[in-house]
One Martini backbone bead per residue (centre of mass of N, CA, C, O) as a GRO file, in nm:
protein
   90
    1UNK     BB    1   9.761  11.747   4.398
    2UNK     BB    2   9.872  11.721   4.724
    3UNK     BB    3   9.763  11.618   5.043
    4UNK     BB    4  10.029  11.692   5.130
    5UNK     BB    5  10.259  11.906   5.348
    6UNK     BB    6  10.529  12.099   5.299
    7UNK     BB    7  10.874  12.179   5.389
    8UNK     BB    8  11.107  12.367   5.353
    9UNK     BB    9  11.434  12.361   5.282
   10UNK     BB   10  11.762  12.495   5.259
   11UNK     BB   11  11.828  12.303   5.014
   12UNK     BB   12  11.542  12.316   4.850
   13UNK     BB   13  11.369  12.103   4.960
   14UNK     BB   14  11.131  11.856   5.060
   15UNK     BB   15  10.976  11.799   5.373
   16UNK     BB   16  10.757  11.582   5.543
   17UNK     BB   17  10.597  11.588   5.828
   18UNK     BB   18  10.594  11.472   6.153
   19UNK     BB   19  10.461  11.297   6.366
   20UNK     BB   20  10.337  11.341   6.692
   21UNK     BB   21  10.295  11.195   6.942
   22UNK     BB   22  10.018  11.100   7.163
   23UNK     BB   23   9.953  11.196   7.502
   24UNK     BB   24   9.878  11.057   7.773
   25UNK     BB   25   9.646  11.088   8.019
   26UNK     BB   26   9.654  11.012   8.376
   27UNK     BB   27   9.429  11.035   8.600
   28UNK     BB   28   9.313  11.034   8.937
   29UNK     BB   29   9.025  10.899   8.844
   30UNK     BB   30   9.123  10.664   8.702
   31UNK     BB   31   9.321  10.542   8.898
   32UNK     BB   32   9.086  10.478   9.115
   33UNK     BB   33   8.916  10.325   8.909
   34UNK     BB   34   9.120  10.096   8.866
   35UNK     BB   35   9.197   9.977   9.154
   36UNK     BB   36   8.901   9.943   9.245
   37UNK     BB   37   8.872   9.718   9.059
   38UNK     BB   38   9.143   9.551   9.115
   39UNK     BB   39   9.070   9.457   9.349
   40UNK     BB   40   8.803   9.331   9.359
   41UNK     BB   41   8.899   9.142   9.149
   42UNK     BB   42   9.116   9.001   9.345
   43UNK     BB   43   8.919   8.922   9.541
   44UNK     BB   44   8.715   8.751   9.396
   45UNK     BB   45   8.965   8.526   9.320
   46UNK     BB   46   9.021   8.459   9.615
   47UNK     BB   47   8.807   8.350   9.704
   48UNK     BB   48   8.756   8.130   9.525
   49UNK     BB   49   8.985   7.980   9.572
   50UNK     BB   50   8.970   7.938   9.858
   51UNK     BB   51   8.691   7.764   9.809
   52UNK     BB   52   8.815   7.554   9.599
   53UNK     BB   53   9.034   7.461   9.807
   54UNK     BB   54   8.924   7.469  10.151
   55UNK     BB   55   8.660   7.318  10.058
   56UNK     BB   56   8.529   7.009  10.103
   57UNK     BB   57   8.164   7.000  10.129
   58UNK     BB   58   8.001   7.205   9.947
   59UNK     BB   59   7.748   7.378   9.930
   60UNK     BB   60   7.498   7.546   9.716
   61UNK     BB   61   7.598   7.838   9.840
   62UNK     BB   62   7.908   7.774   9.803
   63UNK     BB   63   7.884   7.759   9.474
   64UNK     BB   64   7.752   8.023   9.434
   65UNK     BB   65   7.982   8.206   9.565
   66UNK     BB   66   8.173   8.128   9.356
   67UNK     BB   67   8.071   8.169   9.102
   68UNK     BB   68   8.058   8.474   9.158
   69UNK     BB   69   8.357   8.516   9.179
   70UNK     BB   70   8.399   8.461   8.934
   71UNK     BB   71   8.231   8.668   8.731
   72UNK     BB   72   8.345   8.900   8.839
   73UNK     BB   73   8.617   8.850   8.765
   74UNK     BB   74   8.556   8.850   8.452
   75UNK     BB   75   8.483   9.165   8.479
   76UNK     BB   76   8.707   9.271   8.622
   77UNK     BB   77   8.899   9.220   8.368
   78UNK     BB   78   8.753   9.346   8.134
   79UNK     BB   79   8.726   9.632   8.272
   80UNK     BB   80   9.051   9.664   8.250
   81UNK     BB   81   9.056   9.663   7.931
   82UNK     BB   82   8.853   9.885   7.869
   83UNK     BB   83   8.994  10.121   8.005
   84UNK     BB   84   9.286  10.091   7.852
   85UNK     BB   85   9.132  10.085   7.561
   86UNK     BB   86   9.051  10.404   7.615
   87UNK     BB   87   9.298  10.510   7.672
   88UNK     BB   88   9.453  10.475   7.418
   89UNK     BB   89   9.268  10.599   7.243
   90UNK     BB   90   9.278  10.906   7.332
   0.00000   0.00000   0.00000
């Protein structure tokens, strides 16, 4: 025994049905939470290059928040790869 599943056609045959693609649903609320992410995320890329490009003499709490303002972005890099990859995946 096969386990697929046929449906006769009008000429005899049988033809193995095909699977129809899976539609994601993006709702309002992931939208606000990817925007949301994605936003902080560009505001602490922009910080940080901006402290590495314009401050001449950085001291070490400016050191500190330049920092910080890098693992944020890549933090919110990551969170939105993790996002998208959990919405494709549903």
């Amino acid at each position: 025994m096969s386990d697929s599943t046929t449906t006769p056609v009008a000429d005899g045959t049988s033809q193995t049905p095909v699977a129809e693609p899976a539609v994601t649903t993006v709702t309002a609320h992931f939208k606000l939470v990817f925007i949301c992410v994605a936003a902080i995320t560009l505001i602490t890329l922009m910080a940080s290059l901006y402290i590495g490009i314009f401050i001449e003499k950085p001291t070490e709490a400016t050191k500190s928040v330049m920092n910080t303002c890098s693992t944020l972005t890549n933090l919110g890099f990551g969170a939105m790869v993790g996002l998208l990859g959990g919405k494709a995946v549903n």
